[in-house]
């Protein structure tokens, strides 16, 4: 499948390009390979297949089996067949791993102004992903949908079934449906994606008869986009999920290769780890493509939550983790590149470049314009975008800033599926190299406990007292 | 005006809150004050008023005079009166400083789903800010507007009048207008915001009779949101620009105070500089408000491009500059907070908190739901959002991560105007403390030169040869 697959170009991280102080030599890269090879072999041994939808015991790297799980896919297809014909608006209620993948797929694979076009000019319903609880934003959405409630489906997504933000949104929407359309409408307007067996949403769905889809217990939220979490909204909106899964399955085979030179995940993990050790701990992902911009945001969660850890695999206290940064070409050339080129040399740049855009816009010739702008005439926006990417990359390289490029031959379901599996696999490898567990997130519990305390949930009096001691000081330090 | 103004709360950066290793003592803060006071006195002395719209000699801190410049405001009001009644779509063609302020004002001050509502339910035309040249995105916009071209106004914004991206977009749009509506339509459908005297856009506007607005030569792009650059699109969309300017003027008076304890810009610059010196060089701005999210993106340009510098005021080679990071509460609790709390302690957190939201959404009572979620019933989304902000802040403080909060009593034109002037003034002060020029951006020139080379502009053969030498290596380092 030459010419249809992602290609990593790492010329711009080498000492030949950015000098020996900031670049890596070919020899250094070769010396780092055996450790990565051993890690890959260990990971492939740890993998096992299982019934993803119902196997309650988690196992490592379970996300790798999602692309070939036919049970999950057919559950999604069944739900899509049931709802697709009756829906003009699809509202996803979910946050974090329950939202970022869906947003990324929609931006990458449907038209940019999808929601503004009439039904005949888009591939599926309008899509609203509500991944926040801002009351101004949520009230506006409800106002927008008020007259169209009969043609609106709500997909409530929470693995545990009790995510505070999602459950709160769900209670609001359920009440609205009850008040406006009556109890028997609930089952028609709600699809709940949650744990296959337990949790508050599962209980309510059983009691009130909503459609449900399973979130595989073995797969963590930020690795779940290729499960019903991401597949159902994508398929509802006309995205060809079989092609997406085929691209991911193809990449799952590539990332199993123990040869680092043939395995893009292995090479990326090797390079990014080498730079992390050298003190370049800010990883900037900069797509030169509107369609790829939200994949960079999806990556941002994957990278931060999986690798930012306070404890290593032996339980020792540490404070590790690269900070992912999302940028956008060419827009951020006019915002961030001054800092990137001249500020502290503490970043690695990961460009995403599209070799062939789905559309291009010619820049017309023939107008009499001032000489300084004539070079634009007869080119196209795509050509200008591509020239700016290469020029910006080179300007960074010339300033000794290491740069990588991931080439998309084109943006379609197959390459996007590859990209998702690629970065999930890089994350697993990077966790191994940093000696941390990429699948947990113990650092978010304390914020949840204090939220419960401030919301008056029983059992959190101690936290409430502790918070109040801090808050008492607040009045004094104000400007 | 107590209760209507921004308030900075810095309790969470003090050693009492985050410990002596990561926090600042009250004594340290007091000892840093004289240097900041002296800087403020010098800045206030350097300020001078002038004819902003036509004075071609730049002078330092000219942005401070924008809120009280009646000539600029009346030029904007005149243009708005001429166009407002005939427009359903306003398209801004601009990038960087010509776009980020407009996006931020629109998100902050109009309804979140503005573009999806019919004309009677929004305060002005639909707004499209095209700050990129992605061909897929641009082609989609043209397709969306095709049938409505007669009711569409294009505001082309470029201070120099020759920004490559904006000029390319302009050529495309001009050709479309010519082809569809004829030559006499250009003047009705184009408003050009550019240098008052020179540049390619100015020349073409004069030759073909478009409406124009001036970008004050003394004000740099990233400080220009309160000039016609930001005011015209805002006023077209129904934003009360006089109130915005009044808020900014009020803050301009506050940031002139030499007492650090009364001057929020002085206190912010002092604290952020102290943390920069201590190695906390990542500044995370995290609004807990949909409306404020794009103000954080506007800040991101201001901070990076003004402070990321390779040369100090004496011309010595340096590599300084904090890296600004935009986050969003509560969404990023489920994406970044794991890293923020447990990863490297190299960040300062700047929360934006809204004390009273323009709308709230009650979470209904009375449904029989599982016990673990009952604490939500009877609360509201606004209450939950606010509890999560305080809980997350406290969880970070407990992990010894310094946190600041900027309180918005409410989000309206006056507080948003304050916020803009506040951060522009903080940026000036921070430039002084870091000993760099916050008003230039020499680091972006090389990327432009290599773009010209790759686009075949005459005079760039040397750069083209240099680029090709680099590109030849590319084939070898691919996976």
Short mmCIF file of C-alpha atoms in Angstrom, two decimals, chain A residues 446, chain B residues 18 286 337 340-342 349 351 391-403:
data_model
loop_
_atom_site.label_atom_id
_atom_site.label_comp_id
_atom_site.label_asym_id
_atom_site.label_seq_id
_atom_site.Cartn_x
_atom_site.Cartn_y
_atom_site.Cartn_z
CA UNK A 446 -8.15 14.69 44.63
CA UNK B 18 2.47 25.90 48.17
CA UNK B 286 -7.13 28.21 32.16
CA UNK B 337 -4.67 17.93 35.10
CA UNK B 340 -0.31 19.42 35.86
CA UNK B 341 -0.61 17.86 39.31
CA UNK B 342 1.95 15.04 39.16
CA UNK B 349 -1.51 28.41 36.60
CA UNK B 351 -7.29 30.67 36.29
CA UNK B 391 -11.44 22.02 43.83
CA UNK B 392 -8.96 21.75 40.95
CA UNK B 393 -7.10 24.85 42.07
CA UNK B 394 -6.88 23.48 45.57
CA UNK B 395 -5.69 20.07 44.35
CA UNK B 396 -2.90 21.84 42.45
CA UNK B 397 -2.02 24.02 45.44
CA UNK B 398 -1.90 20.92 47.65
CA UNK B 399 0.63 19.48 45.17
CA UNK B 400 2.71 22.69 45.56
CA UNK B 401 1.83 24.10 42.15
CA UNK B 402 1.42 27.91 42.23
CA UNK B 403 -2.01 29.19 41.16
#
